[in-house]
Amino acid sequence: MVADALVVNAVSKTYGEKRVVRDVSFQAKAGEIMGILGPNGAGKTTIIRMIMGITAPDSGTVAFQSQNRKAASVPKDLVGYLPEERGLYKEARVMHILQFLASLKNVPKPVVASRAREWLAKFGLADYANAKVEQLSKGMAQKVQFIAAVLHQPRFIVLDEPFSGLDPVSQDLFKEEIRTLAAGGAVVLLSSHQMNIVEELCDRIFLIDKGTEVVSGPLGEIREKYGTFRVHVELGKDADPLVRLPMVAGAEQVNSNRWVLYLKDHVSPEEFLRQVPPDAGVRELSITRPSLHDIFVKIATGRHGA
Amino acid sequence: MKEIWKVARWEFMRYVTNKQFIIGLLITPLIMVAFAGLPVLLERWNKPPEVTYYVVDDVGVLPLLEEGAPDNLHFLIPNDRDRIAEEVQEGNAAGYLLVDSTFLHTGNAYLYLSEHSTEGRGYIQAILTQFLQQWRMQEAALDWEALQYVSATAQVQVETMAHVKLPGGEEIAVSGVFVVLIYILVLSSGTMLMQSAVQEKRDRMAEVVLSSITPQTLMKGKIFGHFLLGVLQLAFWLALVIPAAIYFLDFPVWEALLKADLGMLAVFGLCGYLLYAALFVGIGATMEDIQSAGNSQGLVVMLPMLAFLFIGPVVSNPNGSVAVLASFLPFTSPVIMIMRTALTQVPLWQMAFSVGLLLLAVFAIAVMSAKIFRVGMLMYGKTASLGEIVKWLRYKEE
């Protein structure tokens, strides 16, 4: 039996003169959360719209491989989609909208009602099933939109910027539900420009800038590959003895007594700590890997260190 | 098909419970009744004034004057001939008519009025003329039968030839009502469709819905749903109007309906609706909001009015070249062809040609609208220009 997978193979898209997506390939697998990351205007939404069959790629293919079938076109009832441009029929009632959208995915009406109530309760919206959308706050509406995307228990879940506009508490709630959906065996693909959020959530990422791949693969591997360690240190005296250590690639002075040291590739924290002179005057020290944001900036701009 | 029905049902349910729709449903008949009833009421208020004239009658014309007088005209013999002017001044009468013996020779009678008025003047003139002519002919010793013979008026007798059927008033009435119904269906459902497309974009629902169904399905579902709404609206109004017409008007509603060519009316009505529905839903997809409609959109919305331009020429000459042309043009043919069939015998080939052209136009507009709809529904933030719309039409099917 083949596990579900979403395979994007060498897709490109040009609007007029502008090439917005260039030769993009990646795979998202069942049980994993795949994140497409990049700044605004990088081409994330265009990729997602091509995956959803809303716009067609000029070249390349998108394939949904499922246990049940292999489809070149989007298997509509197996896919749940939360677009970036999202909303709800303002004058309609929450339950009616959920029923309509689920009916388009061929879910029987009685099943929809009970599932919808479960989800609404999970998001603290149990009392709003019969409320009109115009009575909901923005955050509440976004929760209803999320429910609409997953109510039919899709095998493939595509979420375009699911966290934008959410408060931190709701963000955590979304993260938890997305993890649960992936753990349940769904293929989850999400896009975001907020790298810190995705860093906590994704198993695999695809970093994109100006329509082209910057880097992609399992998050751990990427951090391993690009994530040279950095040392944040507060000193009581001159930093020279530390900066001159052979395993330090560069240094940056934050203020009069705080420094950031960038270790060379493949140098472990332990190796560094063994080399710190006992009289270096260290008051405080922490060793971290760079964030995805830093890796992105480093690769995208070709800048070293920072 | 199942998907189209789901969208149609959703559109229907969403709008049928909408306050605006319900208010429109209830208020429109009231407005119509007001428009139809107002002239009658005005007419009633504007009753001709009651007018009394004294008649000084030396020739014996009074009985004739009284005999055929309208209800508001009264003729009296004065109590006192010498005080007649004072009586009029006092307001007992609007004036007095002096027909003395010289009248039979001079033909002059005199109407003295307390103030300027034209009331009854034509009637008095006609009666006095009739009286004078009769008296003079008798004086000339013509006998009564000869008088009748000489003074007979001409009568034009209308006879229809057996193989040409001229429509009667009932058919004209049914066709007229149908033309109005088609207009209401096209304008109200068309506007609602346009709004529905704009709202789908405004509410940012298009992309979610289009991840489940194709743009064509969404468009067809909307067109079908709003057709049902339009039919519901018309059925509701007819349910009010038909009993009222039967009760208040002396018009054989059922006989007229049975005589009318309902099949032809339905074909033109349905095709007319589909043509404009496809057009309006496509236009809706190009707009950010109704207010921001550009010139090109505005012109399209005015298209249903085009038929009004032809109503005059069609009524005066239903087989003239203008009428024939207008009954072929798809944007005017639904209304004009129905009018022509009410007024004249339309050759079968013209009817078939008109239906054929209309069906072709419905198909062409639907294909173009689907293209516009597909791109337009996912475009946010601005109303498309004509140039952009043309560009969308050139996109090949993806």
XYZ file of C-alpha atoms in Angstrom:
704
model
C 0.000 0.000 0.000
C 1.364 3.415 -0.998
C 1.193 6.161 1.604
C -0.530 9.393 0.621
C 1.740 12.012 -0.861
C 1.528 15.290 -2.680
C 4.168 15.519 -5.389
C 4.950 18.848 -7.012
C 7.270 18.395 -9.956
C 9.069 21.247 -11.714
C 6.153 23.678 -11.840
C 6.593 27.147 -13.300
C 4.206 30.058 -13.758
C 4.579 33.323 -15.606
C 2.165 36.264 -15.451
C 2.777 38.554 -18.390
C 6.501 39.255 -18.348
C 6.950 38.244 -14.735
C 8.021 34.727 -13.857
C 6.452 34.255 -10.416
C 7.332 30.579 -9.891
C 10.367 28.940 -11.423
C 10.901 25.195 -11.601
C 9.634 24.313 -8.131
C 9.642 20.670 -6.943
C 8.880 19.140 -3.548
C 6.969 16.347 -1.855
C 4.681 16.370 1.137
C 4.039 13.043 2.816
C 1.298 11.561 4.965
C 1.760 12.192 8.669
C 4.096 15.103 8.040
C 3.649 18.841 8.101
C 5.257 20.523 5.155
C 5.811 24.271 5.262
C 6.284 26.589 2.312
C 8.112 29.568 3.685
C 9.162 32.826 2.225
C 8.667 36.560 2.417
C 5.548 38.267 1.043
C 5.436 38.049 -2.721
C 7.792 35.066 -2.898
C 5.289 32.973 -4.894
C 3.777 30.868 -2.085
C 0.141 31.576 -2.932
C 0.750 30.980 -6.641
C 2.239 27.556 -5.846
C -0.716 26.720 -3.626
C -3.213 27.855 -6.245
C -1.487 25.633 -8.787
C -1.631 22.722 -6.368
C -5.340 23.398 -5.882
C -5.924 23.506 -9.626
C -7.221 27.079 -9.397
C -4.527 28.261 -11.782
C -2.694 25.929 -14.109
C 1.103 25.782 -14.178
C 2.744 26.757 -17.487
C 4.901 23.682 -17.105
C 5.411 20.921 -14.549
C 2.928 18.684 -12.763
C 1.119 18.308 -9.470
C 0.094 14.802 -8.357
C -2.007 13.676 -5.432
C -1.007 10.103 -4.644
C -3.549 8.453 -2.449
C -4.107 4.961 -1.084
C -7.323 4.887 -3.013
C -6.343 6.448 -6.283
C -3.734 8.362 -8.148
C -5.073 11.578 -9.490
C -3.561 14.080 -11.842
C -6.419 16.445 -11.200
C -7.302 17.569 -7.699
C -9.430 14.945 -5.901
C -11.824 17.606 -4.583
C -13.406 15.580 -1.773
C -10.007 14.415 -0.471
C -8.589 17.931 -0.251
C -9.250 20.583 2.369
C -8.224 24.129 1.518
C -7.907 27.322 3.503
C -6.979 30.062 1.032
C -5.129 33.237 1.896
C -8.017 35.348 0.597
C -10.677 33.898 2.823
C -14.002 34.871 4.212
C -17.512 33.669 4.912
C -20.927 34.635 3.572
C -21.602 37.575 5.899
C -25.350 37.281 6.175
C -25.432 33.475 6.458
C -25.399 31.347 9.604
C -22.318 29.414 10.691
C -23.921 25.959 10.576
C -25.528 26.628 7.188
C -22.200 27.639 5.664
C -20.471 24.563 7.077
C -23.271 22.376 5.714
C -23.105 23.965 2.259
C -19.323 23.673 1.951
C -19.353 20.092 3.270
C -22.141 19.201 0.826
C -19.843 20.270 -2.017
C -17.416 17.664 -0.622
C -20.200 15.072 -0.608
C -20.490 14.705 3.172
C -23.993 13.583 4.230
C -25.943 16.276 6.077
C -26.432 14.480 9.441
C -22.722 13.662 9.596
C -21.861 17.310 8.955
C -24.038 18.549 11.806
C -22.469 16.306 14.442
C -18.895 16.833 13.224
C -19.433 20.589 12.995
C -20.663 20.712 16.586
C -17.588 18.796 17.765
C -15.247 21.180 15.998
C -17.116 24.289 17.128
C -16.924 23.040 20.719
C -13.192 22.398 20.320
C -12.696 26.017 19.266
C -15.006 27.418 21.956
C -17.705 28.330 19.426
C -20.391 25.875 20.536
C -22.860 28.717 21.144
C -22.312 30.236 17.724
C -23.589 27.407 15.519
C -26.685 29.406 14.600
C -25.104 32.833 14.754
C -24.778 34.927 11.649
C -21.240 35.433 10.440
C -21.514 39.202 10.855
C -21.857 38.596 14.618
C -18.454 36.842 14.804
C -15.119 38.454 15.590
C -12.328 38.112 13.029
C -10.624 35.389 15.043
C -13.875 33.446 15.428
C -14.519 33.680 11.688
C -11.040 32.361 10.994
C -11.761 29.360 13.218
C -14.960 28.685 11.279
C -12.976 28.904 8.025
C -10.494 26.395 9.391
C -13.331 24.051 10.389
C -14.791 24.344 6.882
C -11.426 23.263 5.460
C -11.138 20.095 7.557
C -14.734 19.081 8.291
C -14.867 16.489 5.527
C -11.775 14.745 6.973
C -9.570 15.380 3.961
C -6.455 13.280 3.267
C -4.689 16.382 1.935
C -4.875 19.667 3.841
C -3.605 22.845 2.215
C -3.469 25.932 4.419
C -2.335 29.266 2.986
C -1.097 31.554 5.769
C -3.298 29.902 8.411
C -1.836 31.919 11.276
C -1.981 35.436 9.899
C -4.296 37.646 11.884
C -4.576 35.230 14.831
C -3.794 36.117 18.432
C -1.113 33.981 20.160
C -3.655 31.839 22.036
C -5.525 31.000 18.836
C -2.234 30.392 17.050
C -1.375 27.735 19.649
C -4.824 26.195 19.219
C -4.356 26.024 15.447
C -0.880 24.529 15.813
C -2.209 21.827 18.071
C -5.050 20.930 15.708
C -2.734 20.894 12.707
C -0.381 18.536 14.554
C -3.323 16.276 15.412
C -4.450 16.191 11.774
C -0.967 15.212 10.608
C -0.680 12.608 13.341
C -3.942 11.203 12.025
C -2.206 10.460 8.723
C -3.135 13.473 6.611
C -0.730 15.235 4.270
C -0.501 18.783 5.623
C 0.924 21.578 3.527
C 0.966 25.087 4.877
C 2.480 28.353 3.839
C 3.613 31.201 5.999
C 5.811 34.232 6.068
C 6.074 33.930 9.862
C 9.065 31.601 10.059
C 9.181 31.358 13.837
C 5.732 29.777 14.008
C 6.443 27.287 11.260
C 9.770 26.386 12.753
C 7.977 24.907 15.734
C 5.464 23.043 13.638
C 6.880 21.713 10.386
C 8.710 18.470 9.757
C 9.796 19.511 6.324
C 10.136 22.898 4.721
C 10.456 24.505 1.346
C 12.044 27.940 1.509
C 11.258 30.140 -1.459
C 12.254 33.609 -2.551
C 11.358 35.428 -5.775
C 9.761 32.291 -7.166
C 12.781 30.041 -6.811
C 13.746 27.480 -4.225
C 16.192 28.708 -1.606
C 16.446 25.446 0.280
C 14.194 22.493 1.036
C 14.148 19.278 3.019
C 13.547 17.996 6.528
C 13.861 20.860 9.020
C 16.452 19.052 11.154
C 18.722 18.439 8.181
C 18.531 22.030 7.048
C 19.413 23.319 10.450
C 22.218 20.812 10.618
C 23.526 21.900 7.260
C 23.184 25.666 7.561
C 22.920 26.077 11.267
C 26.401 26.794 12.516
C 26.204 27.497 16.250
C 26.366 30.961 17.679
C 27.551 31.953 21.131
C 25.936 34.851 22.996
C 28.358 35.950 25.652
C 28.663 38.717 28.272
C 32.227 39.440 29.318
C 33.856 41.320 32.187
C 36.945 42.105 30.087
C 38.256 42.269 26.524
C 36.830 39.727 24.028
C 40.047 39.165 22.118
C 40.994 35.778 23.643
C 37.621 34.326 22.579
C 37.413 35.993 19.169
C 40.848 34.657 18.256
C 40.016 31.044 18.967
C 40.558 29.011 15.752
C 36.999 27.563 15.787
C 35.384 31.039 15.736
C 34.528 32.210 12.221
C 33.456 35.728 13.122
C 32.196 38.000 15.878
C 29.825 40.893 16.342
C 29.783 43.328 19.260
C 26.241 43.926 20.497
C 27.171 46.539 23.140
C 30.154 47.395 25.324
C 30.336 43.952 26.981
C 28.023 41.669 24.961
C 29.212 39.750 21.923
C 27.919 37.188 19.451
C 30.515 34.684 18.219
C 29.824 32.602 15.088
C 31.381 29.134 15.217
C 32.828 27.492 12.123
C 30.883 24.701 10.397
C 30.750 21.359 12.219
C 32.104 22.775 15.476
C 30.004 21.401 18.347
C 29.180 23.362 21.535
C 31.230 20.898 23.561
C 34.358 21.473 21.451
C 33.985 25.202 21.880
C 33.427 25.031 25.641
C 36.595 22.951 26.071
C 38.599 25.723 24.393
C 37.274 28.649 26.473
C 40.212 29.987 28.588
C 39.432 29.857 32.338
C 40.296 33.561 32.734
C 38.131 34.770 29.813
C 35.917 36.709 32.272
C 32.649 35.072 31.149
C 29.670 36.373 33.126
C 26.915 34.788 31.012
C 26.986 32.436 28.048
C 24.439 30.717 25.810
C 24.910 28.645 22.625
C 22.070 28.475 20.068
C 21.420 27.391 16.523
C 20.309 30.138 14.145
C 16.610 30.491 13.478
C 15.064 29.644 10.146
C 14.806 33.359 9.592
C 18.575 33.680 9.966
C 19.207 30.717 7.691
C 16.878 32.225 5.122
C 18.557 35.589 5.258
C 21.963 33.963 5.151
C 21.222 31.922 2.048
C 19.026 34.421 0.282
C 21.369 37.319 0.605
C 24.567 35.302 0.454
C 25.685 37.151 3.554
C 27.952 35.365 6.002
C 27.462 35.260 9.719
C 24.443 37.378 10.668
C -25.490 18.370 -12.328
C -25.718 17.427 -8.658
C -23.204 20.137 -7.824
C -25.143 22.723 -9.851
C -28.238 21.833 -7.884
C -26.366 22.174 -4.571
C -25.194 25.678 -5.497
C -28.648 26.597 -6.815
C -30.300 25.423 -3.606
C -27.788 27.363 -1.521
C -28.329 30.544 -3.531
C -32.101 30.066 -3.341
C -32.153 29.485 0.405
C -29.725 32.328 1.094
C -31.763 34.887 -0.822
C -35.249 33.626 -0.059
C -34.619 34.227 3.648
C -32.978 37.563 2.946
C -34.903 40.556 4.301
C -34.384 42.582 1.155
C -35.861 39.836 -1.010
C -38.897 39.369 1.212
C -39.554 43.106 1.402
C -39.206 43.348 -2.397
C -41.587 40.430 -2.813
C -44.257 42.090 -0.691
C -43.744 45.727 -1.614
C -43.514 45.396 -5.394
C -47.184 44.394 -5.831
C -48.160 47.346 -3.632
C -46.120 49.673 -5.824
C -47.681 48.149 -8.939
C -51.178 48.518 -7.525
C -50.360 52.093 -6.616
C -49.187 52.825 -10.161
C -52.189 51.125 -11.725
C -54.694 52.597 -9.264
C -53.403 56.140 -9.147
C -54.739 57.269 -12.537
C -58.175 55.825 -11.658
C -58.165 57.657 -8.342
C -57.023 60.884 -9.965
C -59.743 60.505 -12.553
C -62.265 60.053 -9.790
C -61.076 63.153 -7.941
C -61.020 65.080 -11.166
C -64.800 64.678 -11.775
C -66.264 67.235 -14.171
C -68.025 70.035 -12.277
C -71.814 70.154 -12.018
C -73.032 72.917 -14.331
C -76.513 74.389 -14.652
C -77.615 76.669 -17.486
C -80.869 78.551 -17.773
C -82.345 78.211 -21.198
C -84.450 80.908 -22.811
C -86.048 78.704 -25.409
C -88.273 80.233 -28.054
C -87.873 77.375 -30.547
C -88.471 74.211 -28.493
C -84.927 72.848 -28.368
C -84.967 72.210 -24.577
C -86.299 68.613 -24.671
C -83.536 67.663 -27.098
C -80.911 69.358 -24.905
C -82.114 67.543 -21.807
C -82.451 64.173 -23.490
C -78.784 63.318 -24.168
C -77.113 65.623 -21.656
C -74.118 64.308 -19.694
C -74.788 63.727 -15.992
C -73.096 66.935 -14.936
C -75.000 69.211 -17.287
C -78.388 70.562 -16.271
C -80.775 72.790 -18.211
C -83.523 74.773 -16.497
C -86.276 77.109 -17.570
C -85.842 80.345 -15.620
C -88.548 81.314 -13.150
C -88.423 84.900 -14.217
C -87.003 85.813 -17.599
C -86.468 89.412 -16.569
C -84.328 88.526 -13.596
C -82.291 85.922 -15.393
C -79.031 87.931 -15.430
C -79.301 88.616 -11.674
C -79.940 84.945 -10.952
C -76.763 84.018 -12.765
C -74.846 86.757 -10.933
C -76.151 85.363 -7.638
C -74.644 82.013 -8.529
C -77.828 80.024 -9.099
C -76.531 78.992 -12.520
C -73.265 79.098 -14.496
C -74.908 81.078 -17.271
C -77.852 81.169 -19.621
C -78.491 80.113 -23.148
C -80.588 82.377 -25.335
C -82.210 80.656 -28.287
C -84.765 83.071 -29.636
C -86.879 82.819 -32.757
C -84.225 84.447 -34.942
C -82.101 81.358 -34.365
C -84.009 79.336 -36.955
C -82.999 81.828 -39.638
C -79.664 83.199 -38.475
C -78.353 80.105 -36.713
C -77.123 82.335 -33.882
C -77.709 81.382 -30.278
C -76.054 83.079 -27.300
C -74.476 81.572 -24.226
C -73.924 84.126 -21.441
C -71.488 82.902 -18.774
C -70.794 84.234 -15.273
C -67.121 83.301 -15.773
C -65.045 81.689 -18.471
C -65.863 77.991 -18.845
C -65.882 75.459 -21.664
C -68.106 73.025 -19.852
C -70.923 71.720 -22.115
C -70.185 74.148 -24.937
C -69.413 71.379 -27.456
C -72.533 69.484 -26.459
C -74.788 72.527 -26.782
C -73.268 73.367 -30.156
C -73.874 69.822 -31.427
C -77.475 69.667 -30.236
C -78.350 73.074 -31.625
C -76.787 72.129 -34.984
C -78.805 68.933 -35.096
C -81.990 70.807 -34.166
C -81.359 73.525 -36.750
C -80.637 71.065 -39.557
C -83.761 69.042 -38.805
C -85.953 72.131 -38.657
C -84.591 73.522 -41.922
C -84.942 70.222 -43.781
C -88.512 69.907 -42.574
C -89.112 73.442 -43.683
C -87.784 72.488 -47.112
C -90.492 69.779 -47.088
C -88.170 66.777 -47.126
C -89.807 63.750 -45.580
C -88.428 62.027 -42.495
C -87.167 58.914 -44.267
C -85.418 61.003 -46.888
C -83.881 63.045 -44.055
C -82.563 59.878 -42.415
C -81.235 58.696 -45.758
C -79.429 61.928 -46.497
C -77.937 62.409 -43.065
C -76.724 58.823 -42.525
C -73.104 58.496 -41.404
C -70.617 56.156 -43.062
C -69.637 52.857 -41.315
C -66.394 51.008 -42.019
C -67.008 47.263 -41.669
C -63.916 45.191 -40.743
C -63.896 41.671 -42.192
C -60.909 39.281 -41.695
C -60.096 36.859 -44.502
C -60.439 33.235 -43.485
C -56.768 32.095 -43.703
C -55.232 35.097 -41.922
C -55.679 35.058 -38.168
C -55.572 38.443 -36.584
C -54.891 38.364 -32.875
C -57.629 39.632 -30.624
C -57.378 41.890 -27.620
C -57.021 38.944 -25.277
C -53.878 37.687 -26.965
C -52.415 41.168 -27.002
C -53.117 41.463 -23.285
C -51.499 38.086 -22.486
C -48.453 38.964 -24.589
C -48.192 42.358 -22.955
C -48.291 40.777 -19.514
C -45.617 38.277 -20.580
C -43.356 41.016 -21.858
C -43.641 42.767 -18.504
C -42.968 39.485 -16.665
C -39.850 38.811 -18.747
C -38.618 42.293 -17.987
C -39.166 41.823 -14.278
C -37.491 38.417 -14.343
C -34.498 39.702 -16.301
C -34.054 42.892 -14.325
C -34.662 41.602 -10.801
C -32.959 38.223 -11.159
C -30.212 39.706 -13.315
C -29.431 42.366 -10.737
C -29.512 39.821 -7.924
C -27.168 37.543 -9.873
C -24.742 40.352 -10.404
C -24.886 41.184 -6.711
C -24.419 37.550 -5.823
C -21.201 37.327 -7.855
C -19.946 40.585 -6.367
C -20.826 39.386 -2.843
C -19.083 36.058 -3.354
C -15.966 38.065 -4.126
C -16.517 40.612 -1.365
C -17.018 37.856 1.206
C -13.860 36.150 -0.135
C -15.727 32.883 -0.616
C -14.945 32.329 -4.278
C -11.638 30.559 -3.740
C -12.981 28.207 -1.061
C -15.953 27.260 -3.211
C -13.814 26.912 -6.331
C -11.576 24.428 -4.517
C -14.581 22.099 -4.513
C -16.338 22.839 -7.801
C -15.451 24.323 -11.171
C -16.207 27.967 -11.994
C -18.701 26.796 -14.625
C -20.588 24.781 -12.025
C -20.668 27.751 -9.663
C -21.921 30.001 -12.448
C -24.591 27.582 -13.630
C -25.711 26.978 -10.049
C -26.082 30.700 -9.480
C -28.021 31.184 -12.722
C -30.328 28.281 -11.931
C -30.828 29.329 -8.302
C -31.737 32.882 -9.228
C -34.045 31.615 -11.966
C -35.933 29.687 -9.291
C -36.025 32.808 -7.125
C -37.334 34.842 -10.061
C -39.993 32.260 -10.838
C -41.027 32.172 -7.189
C -41.306 35.935 -7.232
C -43.429 35.946 -10.392
C -45.598 33.056 -9.173
C -46.244 34.897 -5.924
C -47.240 38.079 -7.724
C -49.376 36.252 -10.283
C -51.123 34.453 -7.440
C -52.141 37.905 -6.217
C -52.794 39.479 -9.599
C -54.832 36.750 -11.351
C -57.618 36.494 -8.736
C -57.678 40.291 -8.515
C -57.937 40.557 -12.306
C -60.732 38.006 -12.408
C -62.607 39.766 -9.645
C -62.152 43.407 -10.583
C -61.717 43.390 -14.342
C -64.157 42.207 -16.902
C -61.476 40.113 -18.585
C -61.639 36.380 -19.364
C -58.234 35.492 -17.839
C -58.462 31.728 -18.286
C -59.767 31.865 -21.841
C -57.027 34.308 -22.768
C -54.335 32.082 -21.228
C -55.669 29.012 -23.029
C -55.704 30.853 -26.346
C -52.157 32.206 -25.930
C -49.193 30.369 -27.435
C -47.676 29.528 -24.049
C -44.943 27.322 -25.551
C -43.593 30.174 -27.652
C -43.829 32.578 -24.713
C -41.952 30.126 -22.494
C -39.163 29.532 -25.044
C -38.530 33.241 -25.592
C -38.917 34.018 -21.889
C -36.477 31.318 -20.810
C -33.892 32.093 -23.503
C -34.136 35.809 -22.743
C -33.527 35.107 -19.072
C -30.562 32.808 -19.774
C -28.975 35.331 -22.111
C -29.128 38.176 -19.640
C -28.376 35.972 -16.611
C -25.148 34.709 -18.204
C -24.233 38.254 -19.150
C -24.970 39.738 -15.723
C -23.204 37.055 -13.705
C -20.104 37.482 -15.879
C -20.218 41.251 -15.446
C -20.646 40.812 -11.695
C -17.417 38.834 -11.622
C -15.523 41.791 -13.094
C -16.610 44.217 -10.395
C -15.241 44.907 -6.951
C -18.564 46.383 -5.849
C -21.765 47.485 -7.548
C -20.934 51.169 -7.123
C -17.591 50.854 -8.891
C -19.109 49.638 -12.146
C -17.283 51.253 -15.032
C -18.747 52.491 -18.318
C -18.508 49.106 -19.990
C -20.359 47.415 -17.134
C -22.943 50.200 -17.029
C -23.659 49.824 -20.742
C -24.223 46.095 -20.403
C -26.664 46.659 -17.558
C -28.609 49.003 -19.852
C -28.916 46.362 -22.613
C -32.344 45.026 -21.548
C -33.688 48.551 -22.141
C -32.701 48.348 -25.804
C -36.047 46.750 -26.653
C -37.846 49.915 -25.534
C -36.358 51.768 -28.505
C -38.188 49.426 -30.861
C -41.580 49.303 -29.186
C -42.900 52.343 -31.107
C -41.903 51.148 -34.606
C -43.041 47.585 -33.829
C -46.500 48.659 -32.678
C -47.047 50.954 -35.664
C -45.731 48.446 -38.208
C -45.261 44.936 -36.777
C -44.135 43.529 -40.128
C -41.847 46.423 -41.058
C -38.130 45.899 -41.521
C -37.285 47.537 -38.159
C -39.672 45.200 -36.356
C -38.357 42.135 -38.184
C -34.744 43.094 -37.460
C -35.466 43.773 -33.789
C -37.185 40.405 -33.490
C -34.002 38.734 -34.787
C -31.484 40.607 -32.588
C -30.890 38.347 -29.592
C -30.782 41.205 -27.069
C -34.215 42.452 -28.145
C -35.821 39.396 -29.721
C -37.437 37.878 -26.599
C -39.524 40.994 -26.021
C -40.021 42.110 -29.621
C -40.948 38.685 -31.005
C -43.591 38.242 -28.333
C -44.958 41.686 -29.182
C -44.997 40.922 -32.897
C -46.850 37.635 -32.441
C -49.481 39.542 -30.500
C -49.890 42.135 -33.236
C -49.513 40.147 -36.426
C -49.069 36.743 -37.985
C -45.292 36.112 -37.818
C -44.035 33.720 -40.528
C -42.770 30.441 -39.120
C -39.305 30.838 -40.645
C -38.838 34.163 -38.873
C -39.810 32.587 -35.566
C -37.415 29.673 -36.101
C -34.598 31.964 -37.228
C -35.094 34.189 -34.197
C -35.059 31.235 -31.768
C -31.975 29.822 -33.509
C -30.076 33.104 -33.253
C -31.140 33.523 -29.645
C -29.924 30.034 -28.716
C -26.614 30.689 -30.464
C -26.247 33.956 -28.575
C -27.087 32.285 -25.252
C -24.388 29.700 -25.939
C -21.795 32.288 -27.015
C -22.484 34.610 -24.087
C -22.392 31.688 -21.639
C -18.986 30.576 -22.941
C -17.589 34.113 -22.759
C -19.098 34.766 -19.347
C -17.646 31.523 -18.004
C -14.190 32.675 -19.094
C -14.663 36.084 -17.491
C -16.176 34.514 -14.384
C -13.267 32.079 -13.952
C -10.650 34.831 -13.849
C -12.786 37.600 -12.379
C -13.951 35.671 -9.338
C -10.360 35.326 -8.109
C -9.385 38.913 -8.733
C -9.625 41.127 -5.697
C -9.328 44.791 -4.970
C -10.430 46.452 -8.202
C -12.963 46.511 -10.980
C -11.644 45.145 -14.258
C -11.213 47.467 -17.204
C -12.506 46.620 -20.666
C -8.935 45.863 -21.771
C -8.501 43.350 -18.977
C -11.809 41.676 -19.756
C -10.787 41.297 -23.396
C -7.499 39.787 -22.237
C -9.355 37.269 -20.046
C -11.465 36.258 -23.015
C -8.288 35.421 -24.910
C -6.903 33.139 -22.187
C -7.020 29.613 -23.397
C -8.893 27.078 -21.271
C -6.607 25.724 -18.578
